Each structure stands twice: as structure tokens, then as C-alpha cells.
Short mmCIF file of C-alpha atoms and ligand atoms in Angstrom, two decimals:
data_model
loop_
_atom_site.label_atom_id
_atom_site.label_comp_id
_atom_site.label_asym_id
_atom_site.label_seq_id
_atom_site.Cartn_x
_atom_site.Cartn_y
_atom_site.Cartn_z
CA UNK A 287 31.73 21.86 16.38
CA UNK A 288 34.22 20.26 16.07
CA UNK A 289 36.19 17.47 17.68
CA UNK A 290 38.86 17.13 20.16
CA UNK A 291 40.43 14.86 17.60
CA UNK A 292 39.95 17.44 14.90
CA UNK A 293 40.86 20.40 17.26
CA UNK A 294 44.27 19.07 18.11
CA UNK A 295 45.40 18.15 14.19
CA UNK A 296 44.58 22.19 13.89
CA UNK A 297 46.40 25.08 13.45
CA UNK A 298 46.63 28.74 13.18
CA UNK A 299 47.40 28.38 9.91
CA UNK A 300 43.30 26.35 9.63
CA UNK A 301 41.83 30.01 10.78
CA UNK A 302 43.49 30.99 7.00
CA UNK A 303 42.15 28.88 4.89
CA UNK A 304 38.76 29.72 5.17
CA UNK A 305 39.67 33.52 5.33
CA UNK A 306 41.48 34.21 2.04
CA UNK A 307 39.09 35.17 0.61
CA UNK A 308 38.88 38.85 -1.37
CA UNK A 309 37.54 41.76 0.18
CA UNK A 310 34.28 41.82 -1.13
CA UNK A 311 34.03 38.58 -1.52
CA UNK A 312 32.56 37.40 2.75
CA UNK A 313 30.98 39.88 4.96
CA UNK A 314 33.03 41.42 7.03
CA UNK A 315 30.98 39.88 10.32
CA UNK A 316 31.02 36.34 8.96
CA UNK A 317 35.14 36.04 8.99
CA UNK A 318 36.95 35.83 12.17
CA UNK A 319 40.53 37.05 11.13
CA UNK A 320 40.67 40.55 8.83
CA UNK A 321 39.75 39.65 5.15
CA UNK A 322 43.89 40.99 4.34
CA UNK A 323 45.37 38.77 6.69
CA UNK A 324 47.79 36.10 4.70
CA UNK A 325 50.53 33.29 6.12
CA UNK A 326 53.93 35.05 5.05
CA UNK A 327 57.15 33.36 4.31
CA UNK A 328 57.89 33.36 8.20
CA UNK A 329 55.30 31.27 9.06
CA UNK A 330 53.78 35.04 10.77
CA UNK A 331 50.36 36.36 10.45
CA UNK A 332 50.23 39.47 8.13
CA UNK A 333 47.28 41.58 8.23
CA UNK A 334 47.05 44.64 5.89
CA UNK A 335 50.61 43.58 4.63
CA UNK A 336 52.28 43.69 8.26
CA UNK A 337 53.74 41.10 10.03
CA UNK A 338 52.31 40.88 13.19
CA UNK A 339 55.79 40.30 14.97
CA UNK A 340 57.20 43.29 13.65
CA UNK A 341 54.97 45.33 14.42
CA UNK A 342 55.15 43.98 18.71
CA UNK A 343 58.53 44.96 17.95
CA UNK A 344 57.74 48.20 16.66
CA UNK A 345 55.18 49.67 18.43
CA UNK A 346 54.78 47.20 21.56
CA UNK A 347 52.88 44.82 23.35
CA UNK A 348 49.80 44.36 23.40
CA UNK A 349 48.46 46.29 20.58
CA UNK A 350 45.37 46.45 18.42
CA UNK A 351 46.13 46.14 15.45
CA UNK A 352 42.83 46.92 12.28
CA UNK A 353 42.96 46.49 8.73
CA UNK A 354 41.79 49.31 6.80
CA UNK A 355 40.75 47.55 4.34
CA UNK A 356 38.12 44.95 6.50
CA UNK A 357 37.01 48.56 7.47
CA UNK A 358 35.64 50.31 4.79
CA UNK A 359 35.09 46.87 3.15
CA UNK A 360 31.95 46.30 5.52
CA UNK A 361 30.66 50.13 5.21
CA UNK A 362 30.74 49.47 1.39
CA UNK A 363 29.05 46.22 1.99
CA UNK A 364 25.98 48.15 3.67
CA UNK A 365 25.67 51.31 1.40
CA UNK A 366 26.11 48.44 -1.30
CA UNK A 367 23.05 46.11 0.42
CA UNK A 368 20.71 49.03 1.30
CA UNK A 369 21.06 50.51 -2.66
CA UNK A 370 20.22 46.73 -4.03
CA UNK A 371 17.43 46.23 -1.44
CA UNK A 372 16.13 49.65 -0.45
CA UNK A 373 13.24 51.47 -2.84
CA UNK A 374 13.34 54.29 -0.32
CA UNK A 375 16.72 56.66 0.87
CA UNK A 376 18.78 55.19 2.76
CA UNK A 377 21.60 56.15 5.79
CA UNK A 378 23.78 54.28 7.60
CA UNK A 379 25.48 55.75 10.32
CA UNK A 380 28.05 53.81 12.62
CA UNK A 381 27.95 53.18 16.27
CA UNK A 382 30.67 55.10 17.33
CA UNK A 383 30.24 53.17 20.57
CA UNK A 384 31.87 50.29 19.40
CA UNK A 385 35.22 52.10 18.75
CA UNK A 386 35.50 56.23 18.82
CA UNK A 387 39.05 58.19 17.57
CA UNK A 388 39.76 59.99 15.04
CA UNK A 389 41.13 57.65 12.37
CA UNK A 390 38.06 55.46 12.46
CA UNK A 391 35.49 58.49 12.30
CA UNK A 392 37.36 59.51 9.22
CA UNK A 393 37.65 56.14 7.81
CA UNK A 394 34.03 56.01 8.13
CA UNK A 395 32.86 58.80 7.27
CA UNK A 396 34.99 58.65 4.08
CA UNK A 397 32.72 55.47 3.50
CA UNK A 398 29.66 57.85 3.43
CA UNK A 399 28.23 57.04 6.76
CA UNK A 400 26.82 59.41 9.98
CA UNK A 401 27.75 58.22 13.43
CA UNK A 402 25.89 57.36 16.13
CA UNK A 403 27.18 59.35 18.96
CA UNK A 404 26.00 58.45 23.20
CA UNK A 405 28.06 61.29 25.21
CA UNK A 406 29.79 64.46 25.00
CA UNK A 407 32.46 62.53 24.64
CA UNK A 408 31.85 60.58 21.46
CA UNK A 409 30.45 63.85 19.78
CA UNK A 410 33.49 65.75 20.61
CA UNK A 411 35.32 62.93 19.45
CA UNK A 412 33.43 62.82 15.89
CA UNK A 413 33.24 66.63 15.39
CA UNK A 414 36.97 67.20 15.57
CA UNK A 415 37.34 64.94 13.09
CA UNK A 416 34.77 66.04 10.68
CA UNK A 417 36.28 69.42 11.03
CA UNK A 418 39.59 68.43 10.81
CA UNK A 419 38.25 66.82 7.19
CA UNK A 420 36.98 70.22 6.69
CA UNK A 421 33.32 68.77 6.17
CA UNK A 422 30.94 72.42 6.40
CA UNK A 423 28.54 72.85 9.75
CA UNK A 424 25.49 71.82 7.84
CA UNK A 425 26.78 68.73 6.56
CA UNK A 426 28.51 67.65 10.39
CA UNK A 427 24.76 68.57 11.71
CA UNK A 428 23.56 66.20 8.93
CA UNK A 429 25.26 63.01 9.84
CA UNK A 430 25.22 62.62 14.00
CA UNK A 431 22.24 61.39 15.67
CA UNK A 432 22.91 61.97 19.03
CA UNK A 433 21.72 58.66 21.86
CA UNK A 434 21.80 58.45 25.27
CA UNK A 435 19.21 57.26 28.09
CA UNK A 436 20.16 60.82 30.36
CA UNK A 437 22.16 62.99 28.13
CA UNK A 438 23.06 65.61 30.71
CA UNK A 439 22.03 69.92 30.15
CA UNK A 440 25.55 70.52 29.07
CA UNK A 441 25.70 67.81 27.14
CA UNK A 442 21.87 68.37 25.27
CA UNK A 443 23.26 72.27 25.07
CA UNK A 444 25.76 71.31 22.64
CA UNK A 445 24.19 68.99 20.29
CA UNK A 446 21.91 72.24 19.71
CA UNK A 447 24.54 74.39 19.10
CA UNK A 448 25.63 71.60 16.90
CA UNK A 449 22.41 70.74 15.52
CA UNK A 450 22.67 67.41 14.81
CA UNK A 451 19.30 65.10 15.44
CA UNK A 452 19.02 64.20 19.05
CA UNK A 453 17.49 61.19 19.65
CA UNK A 454 15.15 61.90 22.95
CA UNK A 455 14.64 59.03 25.04
CA UNK A 456 11.79 59.94 27.60
CA UNK A 457 10.11 62.40 28.69
CA UNK A 458 12.21 64.62 31.35
CA UNK A 459 14.54 65.35 28.32
CA UNK A 460 11.41 66.42 26.44
CA UNK A 461 10.82 68.88 28.28
CA UNK A 462 14.19 70.13 29.12
CA UNK A 463 14.89 70.56 24.89
CA UNK A 464 10.88 71.74 24.63
CA UNK A 465 12.71 74.61 27.46
CA UNK A 466 15.22 74.82 25.23
CA UNK A 467 14.05 75.67 22.27
CA UNK A 468 11.06 78.17 23.56
CA UNK A 469 13.68 79.67 25.10
CA UNK A 470 15.36 80.51 21.40
CA UNK A 471 12.89 81.97 18.59
CA UNK A 472 12.65 79.90 15.55
CA UNK A 473 14.71 77.58 16.61
CA UNK A 474 13.32 73.88 15.16
CA UNK A 475 15.33 71.26 16.94
CA UNK A 476 15.57 67.99 14.64
CA UNK A 477 14.66 64.85 16.67
CA UNK A 478 13.46 61.32 16.50
CA UNK A 479 11.17 59.71 19.43
CA UNK A 480 12.91 56.43 20.24
CA UNK A 481 11.22 53.83 22.35
CA UNK A 482 10.90 50.48 23.17
CA UNK A 483 9.16 47.91 20.96
CA UNK A 484 8.97 44.97 23.15
CA UNK A 485 10.77 42.55 21.16
CA UNK A 486 12.68 40.44 22.78
CA UNK A 487 15.91 38.31 20.79
CA UNK A 488 18.26 35.78 21.75
CA UNK A 489 21.52 37.39 23.32
CA UNK A 490 23.62 38.37 26.50
CA UNK A 491 20.76 40.08 28.62
CA UNK A 492 22.59 43.00 29.31
CA UNK A 493 22.83 43.81 25.40
CA UNK A 494 19.66 43.36 25.05
CA UNK A 495 17.78 46.99 25.11
CA UNK A 496 14.51 46.21 23.16
CA UNK A 497 12.15 43.91 25.91
CA UNK A 498 9.99 46.52 27.61
CA UNK A 499 11.72 46.19 30.74
CA UNK A 500 14.58 48.05 29.71
CA UNK A 501 15.86 51.08 30.83
CA UNK A 502 16.03 52.98 27.23
CA UNK A 503 13.22 54.75 25.48
CA UNK A 504 9.77 55.55 26.12
CA UNK A 505 6.84 52.59 26.41
CA UNK A 506 4.57 52.06 24.02
CA UNK A 507 1.45 52.98 25.30
CA UNK A 508 2.95 56.01 26.17
CA UNK A 509 3.69 57.74 22.58
CA UNK A 510 -0.07 58.66 21.75
CA UNK A 511 1.11 61.52 24.52
CA UNK A 512 4.79 61.41 23.15
CA UNK A 513 3.55 62.65 19.60
CA UNK A 514 0.31 64.57 21.18
CA UNK A 515 3.13 66.72 23.18
CA UNK A 516 5.59 67.57 20.14
CA UNK A 517 3.21 68.50 17.79
CA UNK A 518 1.83 71.36 20.18
CA UNK A 519 5.61 72.31 20.42
CA UNK A 520 6.29 74.58 17.59
CA UNK A 521 10.16 73.82 18.71
CA UNK A 522 10.94 70.83 17.33
CA UNK A 523 11.16 68.89 13.70
CA UNK A 524 10.35 65.66 14.34
CA UNK A 525 11.60 63.14 11.70
CA UNK A 526 11.18 60.11 13.12
CA UNK A 527 11.46 57.09 15.17
CA UNK A 528 14.29 54.76 16.06
CA UNK A 529 14.21 51.73 18.28
CA UNK A 530 17.34 49.66 19.35
CA UNK A 531 16.33 45.85 20.11
CA UNK A 532 20.09 44.14 21.48
CA UNK A 533 23.07 43.57 19.93
CA UNK A 534 25.24 40.64 18.96
CA UNK A 535 22.47 38.89 17.55
CA UNK A 536 21.81 36.25 14.41
CA UNK A 537 18.55 35.39 13.77
CA UNK A 538 16.86 38.04 11.51
CA UNK A 539 13.14 37.87 12.83
CA UNK A 540 13.37 40.36 15.41
CA UNK A 541 14.63 43.21 13.67
CA UNK A 542 12.11 42.26 10.62
CA UNK A 543 9.21 42.30 12.84
CA UNK A 544 10.37 45.66 14.48
CA UNK A 545 10.00 47.01 10.65
CA UNK A 546 6.40 46.38 11.25
CA UNK A 547 6.27 47.37 14.54
CA UNK A 548 7.83 51.15 13.65
CA UNK A 549 5.63 51.48 10.05
CA UNK A 550 2.66 50.78 12.38
CA UNK A 551 3.95 53.50 14.27
CA UNK A 552 4.56 55.78 11.73
CA UNK A 553 0.06 55.62 10.88
CA UNK A 554 -0.16 56.53 15.00
CA UNK A 555 2.21 59.32 14.29
CA UNK A 556 0.35 60.92 11.10
CA UNK A 557 -3.22 61.16 13.23
CA UNK A 558 -1.45 63.52 15.22
CA UNK A 559 -0.37 65.59 12.15
CA UNK A 560 3.17 64.06 12.30
CA UNK A 561 4.90 63.08 9.13
CA UNK A 562 7.31 61.06 9.77
CA UNK A 563 10.35 60.12 7.52
CA UNK A 564 13.10 58.22 9.24
CA UNK A 565 12.74 55.13 10.72
CA UNK A 566 15.57 54.04 12.76
CA UNK A 567 15.95 50.12 13.46
CA UNK A 568 18.91 50.33 14.85
CA UNK A 569 22.07 47.83 15.43
CA UNK A 570 22.71 45.04 16.41
CA UNK A 571 23.62 42.53 13.49
CA UNK A 572 26.32 39.82 15.45
CA UNK A 573 29.43 38.94 14.09
CA UNK A 574 31.76 35.73 14.01
CA UNK A 575 33.68 35.43 17.18
CA UNK A 576 34.10 31.29 17.24
CA UNK A 577 33.78 28.82 14.86
CA UNK A 578 30.53 27.98 15.92
CA UNK A 579 29.13 31.60 15.03
CA UNK A 580 27.07 31.73 11.90
CA UNK A 581 26.06 35.38 11.88
CA UNK A 582 23.88 36.07 8.57
CA UNK A 583 25.58 38.53 5.87
CA UNK A 584 25.49 42.67 6.03
CA UNK A 585 23.46 41.40 2.34
CA UNK A 586 21.14 39.29 3.76
CA UNK A 587 20.50 41.38 7.09
CA UNK A 588 20.46 44.50 5.14
CA UNK A 589 17.57 42.77 2.75
CA UNK A 590 15.34 41.50 5.45
CA UNK A 591 14.95 44.82 7.22
CA UNK A 592 14.22 46.60 3.51
CA UNK A 593 11.55 43.80 2.64
CA UNK A 594 10.10 44.11 5.65
CA UNK A 595 9.65 47.65 5.77
CA UNK A 596 8.71 48.14 2.10
CA UNK A 597 5.83 45.44 2.73
CA UNK A 598 4.40 46.92 5.83
CA UNK A 599 4.69 50.25 4.06
CA UNK A 600 3.04 49.14 0.94
CA UNK A 601 0.12 47.59 2.93
CA UNK A 602 -0.34 50.92 4.86
CA UNK A 603 0.20 53.08 1.16
CA UNK A 604 2.91 55.10 3.38
CA UNK A 605 5.84 56.42 1.01
CA UNK A 606 8.77 54.85 1.98
CA UNK A 607 10.62 56.67 4.53
CA UNK A 608 14.62 57.11 4.77
CA UNK A 609 15.25 53.75 6.41
CA UNK A 610 18.26 54.20 9.27
CA UNK A 611 20.64 51.78 10.15
CA UNK A 612 23.05 52.55 13.38
CA UNK A 613 25.54 49.32 13.33
CA UNK A 614 28.16 49.03 15.55
CA UNK A 615 30.42 45.83 15.87
CA UNK A 616 29.63 44.66 12.43
CA UNK A 617 31.11 46.91 10.84
CA UNK A 618 34.23 47.66 12.85
CA UNK A 619 34.58 44.08 15.16
CA UNK A 620 36.19 41.93 12.59
CA UNK A 621 38.52 44.68 11.04
CA UNK A 622 40.94 44.28 14.79
CA UNK A 623 43.18 41.64 16.43
CA UNK A 624 44.38 42.14 19.50
CA UNK A 625 48.43 40.92 19.66
CA UNK A 626 50.00 39.84 23.41
CA UNK A 627 53.06 38.35 23.95
CA UNK A 628 52.93 35.11 26.33
CA UNK A 629 54.79 35.15 29.27
CA UNK A 630 54.30 33.18 32.30
CA UNK A 631 53.18 29.54 32.01
CA UNK A 632 51.48 27.40 35.28
CA UNK A 633 51.45 23.62 35.25
CA UNK A 634 48.81 22.47 37.58
CA UNK A 635 49.26 18.11 36.54
CA UNK A 636 45.57 16.22 35.66
CA UNK A 637 43.72 20.04 35.56
CA UNK A 638 44.99 23.08 33.57
CA UNK A 639 48.18 24.88 32.25
CA UNK A 640 48.01 28.50 32.38
CA UNK A 641 49.91 30.64 30.26
CA UNK A 642 49.43 34.21 30.83
CA UNK A 643 49.65 36.91 28.30
CA UNK A 644 50.58 41.08 28.89
CA UNK A 645 47.31 42.05 28.51
CA UNK A 646 43.77 41.08 29.75
CA UNK A 647 40.56 42.15 31.03
CA UNK A 648 41.68 45.66 30.65
CA UNK A 649 42.71 45.80 26.94
CA UNK A 650 39.31 43.34 26.81
CA UNK A 651 36.80 43.54 29.47
CA UNK A 652 34.38 41.02 27.40
CA UNK A 653 35.16 37.68 28.75
CA UNK A 654 34.09 38.45 32.59
CA UNK A 655 31.68 41.00 31.71
CA UNK A 656 29.68 39.24 29.28
CA UNK A 657 31.03 35.52 29.45
CA UNK A 658 32.17 36.34 25.22
CA UNK A 659 34.60 33.63 23.85
CA UNK A 660 37.28 34.42 21.14
CA UNK A 661 39.44 32.26 19.11
CA UNK A 662 43.15 32.78 19.29
CA UNK A 663 46.40 32.18 17.39
CA UNK A 664 49.64 31.79 17.96
CA UNK A 665 51.07 34.46 14.98
CA UNK A 666 54.77 33.86 14.83
CA UNK A 667 53.90 30.01 14.50
CA UNK A 668 51.07 29.63 12.33
CA UNK A 669 51.59 25.93 10.99
CA UNK A 670 52.51 24.05 14.18
CA UNK A 671 50.53 22.48 14.76
CA UNK A 672 48.53 21.96 18.18
CA UNK A 673 49.74 19.55 20.42
CA UNK A 674 47.92 20.99 24.15
CA UNK A 675 45.27 22.21 25.51
CA UNK A 676 45.54 26.03 27.98
CA UNK A 677 44.12 27.94 29.62
CA UNK A 678 45.16 31.87 28.44
CA UNK A 679 45.12 34.16 31.60
CA UNK A 680 45.35 37.82 31.67
CA UNK A 681 48.02 39.94 34.02
CA UNK A 682 45.45 41.42 36.26
CA UNK A 683 44.73 40.47 40.46
CA UNK A 684 41.60 38.73 39.23
CA UNK A 685 41.03 35.49 39.01
CA UNK A 686 38.40 35.88 36.60
CA UNK A 687 40.89 37.66 34.45
CA UNK A 688 41.11 34.58 31.78
CA UNK A 689 40.49 35.80 28.28
CA UNK A 690 39.93 32.20 26.76
CA UNK A 691 39.31 29.06 28.42
CA UNK A 692 40.61 25.29 27.43
CA UNK A 693 41.82 26.13 24.19
CA UNK A 694 44.29 24.18 21.07
CA UNK A 695 47.30 25.70 20.81
CA UNK A 696 51.06 24.74 19.05
CA UNK A 697 53.60 24.44 22.35
CA UNK A 698 54.16 28.18 23.34
CA UNK A 699 57.45 30.01 24.39
CA UNK A 700 57.60 32.59 26.71
CA UNK A 701 57.85 35.93 23.42
CA UNK A 702 55.33 33.71 20.86
CA UNK A 703 52.45 36.30 20.09
CA UNK A 704 49.23 35.68 20.31
CA UNK A 705 46.58 36.68 18.66
CA UNK A 706 43.09 37.61 19.47
CA UNK A 707 40.58 37.81 17.12
CA UNK A 708 37.68 40.12 16.52
CA UNK A 709 38.36 42.48 18.80
CA UNK A 710 37.23 45.66 16.84
CA UNK A 711 33.99 46.66 18.68
CA UNK A 712 33.87 47.04 22.16
CA UNK A 713 37.11 46.36 23.39
CA UNK A 714 39.26 49.38 23.43
CA UNK A 715 36.28 51.36 24.01
CA UNK A 716 35.88 49.85 27.01
CA UNK A 717 39.31 49.25 27.70
CA UNK A 718 40.28 49.96 31.45
CA UNK A 719 43.68 51.06 33.54
CA UNK A 720 43.24 48.38 36.20
CA UNK A 721 45.75 47.79 38.27
CA UNK A 722 46.88 50.98 36.66
CA UNK A 723 47.58 49.45 33.30
CA UNK A 724 48.24 51.96 30.62
CA UNK A 725 46.39 51.73 27.75
CA UNK A 726 47.66 49.43 24.40
CA UNK A 727 48.31 51.37 21.15
CA UNK A 728 46.11 51.03 18.19
CA UNK A 729 47.65 50.95 14.94
CA UNK A 730 46.08 51.04 11.80
CA UNK A 731 47.37 48.62 8.57
CA UNK A 732 47.18 48.58 4.76
CA UNK A 733 49.22 47.43 1.65
CA UNK A 734 52.74 46.96 4.33
CA UNK A 735 52.11 50.39 6.10
CA UNK A 736 51.09 50.68 9.76
CA UNK A 737 50.43 53.96 11.41
CA UNK A 738 49.90 54.74 14.33
CA UNK A 739 45.75 55.77 15.29
CA UNK A 740 45.70 55.52 19.67
CA UNK A 741 49.13 55.90 20.94
CA UNK A 742 50.01 53.35 23.70
CA UNK A 743 49.06 54.89 27.56
CA UNK A 744 52.21 56.18 29.89
CA UNK A 745 53.28 55.76 33.75
CA UNK A 746 52.81 59.13 33.31
CA UNK A 747 49.35 59.78 32.00
CA UNK A 748 48.50 57.30 35.01
CA UNK A 749 49.35 59.46 36.98
CA UNK A 750 48.74 62.91 35.09
CA UNK A 751 44.83 63.38 36.31
CA UNK A 752 45.88 63.07 39.54
CA UNK A 753 46.35 65.89 41.92
CA UNK A 754 48.06 65.78 45.47
CA UNK A 755 47.03 67.97 48.09
CA UNK A 756 50.10 70.71 49.44
CA UNK A 757 48.40 68.42 53.17
CA UNK A 758 49.79 65.15 52.20
CA UNK A 759 52.88 66.29 51.88
CA UNK A 760 53.87 67.61 55.69
N1 LLP B 1040 22.21 51.42 18.36
C1 LLP B 1040 22.19 52.11 19.79
C2 LLP B 1040 20.82 53.21 20.14
C3 LLP B 1040 22.59 51.21 20.61
O1 LLP B 1040 22.65 50.90 22.42
C4 LLP B 1040 24.08 50.36 19.97
C5 LLP B 1040 24.77 49.40 20.77
C6 LLP B 1040 23.97 49.75 18.73
C7 LLP B 1040 23.52 50.92 17.59
C8 LLP B 1040 24.63 49.10 18.31
O2 LLP B 1040 24.59 48.21 18.35
P1 LLP B 1040 25.72 47.09 17.51
O3 LLP B 1040 25.55 47.13 16.38
O4 LLP B 1040 27.19 47.09 17.57
O5 LLP B 1040 25.32 45.52 17.73
N2 LLP B 1040 29.34 46.01 25.24
C9 LLP B 1040 28.40 44.88 24.91
C10 LLP B 1040 27.75 45.75 23.35
C11 LLP B 1040 26.25 47.00 23.69
C12 LLP B 1040 25.56 47.47 22.69
C13 LLP B 1040 25.53 48.77 23.38
N3 LLP B 1040 24.56 49.51 22.09
C14 LLP B 1040 29.34 44.09 24.10
O6 LLP B 1040 30.77 43.77 24.81
O7 LLP B 1040 28.55 43.24 23.47
#
């Protein structure tokens, strides 16, 4: 933790000094800024070779700026780490709930990753992108895993049509699927069984999922009955097990314990004649949002999980299953920043100074939802020393709409560009139109080129779905 004195002499530049390592030298999830971040001769922050001030001029504000190099680097680091440390087959699937859109899906797919989807909408987006890339329906089916604790009948039917693997969450779903499966002769539905492993980890309670009192997955005590039931239904091709213990996790032990717990269950399934081949440990590796955060690298995490699974298999003389991880945040989180434009300022003598920006809880609901912390810089004056402590307020009609409390900044002026780091995961995907703010655009940057990947919403978009009954007009 830096002392107040040290913080006072800092500037935006200080974030760069630690962030300018080349692609591959640093695990993206340990980096506050995207890997390509630089300061140019106008003292302005550049990402993917694009000046943030110019981007805002061209695409408007607020703006999500997504660095392709960082995203690709994270995908490759996962893939290479599994190849290095796991001696069986492995698969990395992107948890698209972190941010699902056509461009991200196609980048991730081109890096050889598959997809975890949790709704008809995420499935539709993924399908659409993969079809546009020219993948065959068999290839598409193999790449997609469908999650969710309350999939609708329509969603299940769509999943069956696509032929993707369904991660079965509960009895209601299992029985519905059996009914659908038994109506169709010679259908073989690929499934994984999700269970709650009873492993607790230290993260915000809203994003813990592996402890027993969780809405997700079968209770482990029911697994005998579940395996027995599945073994009697000819419509299922039960490929393996799934568990996810939580998100933004820095400890390595919980995922290593999970490997052991799951391998033990593989053995249990065998006694029901089920030969499982896929072991999916979920996602959850954390990222560095502030200087105090110290997550393990992608490489370290993969090594720990791989070793625990191999050790557990060795001690039971089981073959190594296909090991699946489904990271979201650690793939996309550090690849994106959000640029805001500074507007009004309110000084309360001896108490606090608020500096307001043109977005807030609608484009980043994480601070108000989970009390999440973020770092930021003034992108158009990167080397200026911090001289004051301010609180960054959003523009929503809600007192809690504060992006960052008590942050050290240089003297800012209206029109300055404020850049919040680490906004790739669960920002755009959780964005809303609260107060009828149009959702911001997103641009993909690489080698000095910026491409729009999500268009900014307009006021017309906001009323597009509204309907005005005739009788209200008279
Ligand atoms: N697999 C499953 C089944 C999940 O539920 C999740 C996240 C993941 C994988 C990906 O986890 P990650 O690698 O991203 O940690 N909105 C919260 C995070 C919710 C996470 C939900 N599940 C936030 O903003 O922190």
C-alpha cells in the first residue's frame, strides 16, 4: 500500500512504467493497463497505437476501448500453459457472460477457444459469429457449452438443435431434457453435470458459487441418484462434470482442491457405468484492478490446477480426462479501459471534492453493486503530478453512483479525458439504460487502427421497443 506522501507525487505515467512490458512478458490479468499502453509525445495515453483523446473525438464519450493484443495474449497464455503443464487433452472456453459481442467472439474463436454461454441470447450471439466465420455446424456444436440454473424450454430446444453440450444444473432440467430426448429416437444429448463442490473462497459473497448454499448445480449428496438416473436414460451422452467456485479469486488452493474433489467423483460415476471424460473446473482467476491486487498469473493458475488433477488421477490410476477451464474476467478484463469526459465539479470545503463524468453506474455497475475498486488516469495529461484528492461521480440520479472514492489526480478541467482501467469484464455486459442513458460505443484498437465493434445507442434506440397504445393519445 502506498503512503499518502508517495501517492501525492504520482502521475498517470507511473502506471505505465510498470505496464510497458511486451506482450507475452506479463500475464494480462496482472496488468492494470492493456499491454500496448504507452504515452505519446502529446503526453497522452495511447492504447493499441491509438491516442485516447483522438478516439473520444472520433467515437464520442464515454467509450470502451478494447485492446486486441491483450485479449489475444491472454487466450494464448491459457492455451500455452495448458499445453506445457497438463499431460492430457485440454480445452479453454471463454465465459462469454464477461462480454459477449460478435467481434469478441470471433477474436476468441480465432485463438482456438470455445464458449460458455448462459442464455439464448449469448448462444445466439456466439452462433451468429461462428457461422459468419464459416465454421461448420459440427465444429460449432463442439465449441459451445450451455450453462444456466433455469434454462427455458425454448433455450433447451435451441441447444438441442445446435447440438452443443448442455451443462445440466438441476433435476427439473435433467428430467425435461430426458423427456425431450426420449421423444426423439436415436438422440444422444451431450451433457456435463454441474454440482456445488462445497469449496469456499474469499471473494465478494455475490460472486461465490461453490459453497453448498448456492443456487447453482446439484448438491453433492444427490450425485449418486443423479448418476443412477442418467445411466438409465439412453438419450444422454454424459461426458463429465462441471463446477465453478466463484469469481475474482486470488488464492490458488480452492481450485486445486476442486481438482481433487472432481476426480474423486469421476470414480463414483464409474460405479454407475458412466465413463466420464471431461472435467470442467469453471473460471474464477482474478485480475489486478488496483495496485494492491496481486492475482497469480495465468501460467501459475493453470499449472496448479493441472498438477492437482494429474496427481488425483495418478493416485487412483485413472486416465487424464479432458481438462476444461472457462475463464471470463482473466481473458477480457484487463484488455479494456473506459474513457470518460470530465464535466462538473463540486467542492465541499474541508470535506470532499466531487468531479463528475459523463457515465457512471450504467456503463460500470460494479462499484455500486460489489463495492469494486478501480484505478484511473487523466489520459490527456499523463505526466502531470497528482495534486488533489477527489471523488469521481457518475451522472446518474443516485447518490451511490460513485465510480471511485478519494483518488489522487492532477488538477483536472472540464473536457479532460479520464480513463478507468480493467473494465473489459462485466461492464458492457452488465450495462443498463438507467436514467435513459444510451449505452456507450466500444472500439477495438490494434496497430494504430480503431474499429467500431459496438455502436453507441441513440435516443431513438431508447424508445425503439416502447409502444404507445392508441387510447392514451386521445
Ligand atoms: N463459469 C461459470 C459457470 C460462471 O458462473 C462464471 C462466472 C465463469 C465461468 C467465469 O468466471 P470468471 O473467470 O469471469 O471469474 N458480475 C460479477 C461476476 C459474476 C461471475 C459470474 N460467473 C462481477 O462483476 O464481478
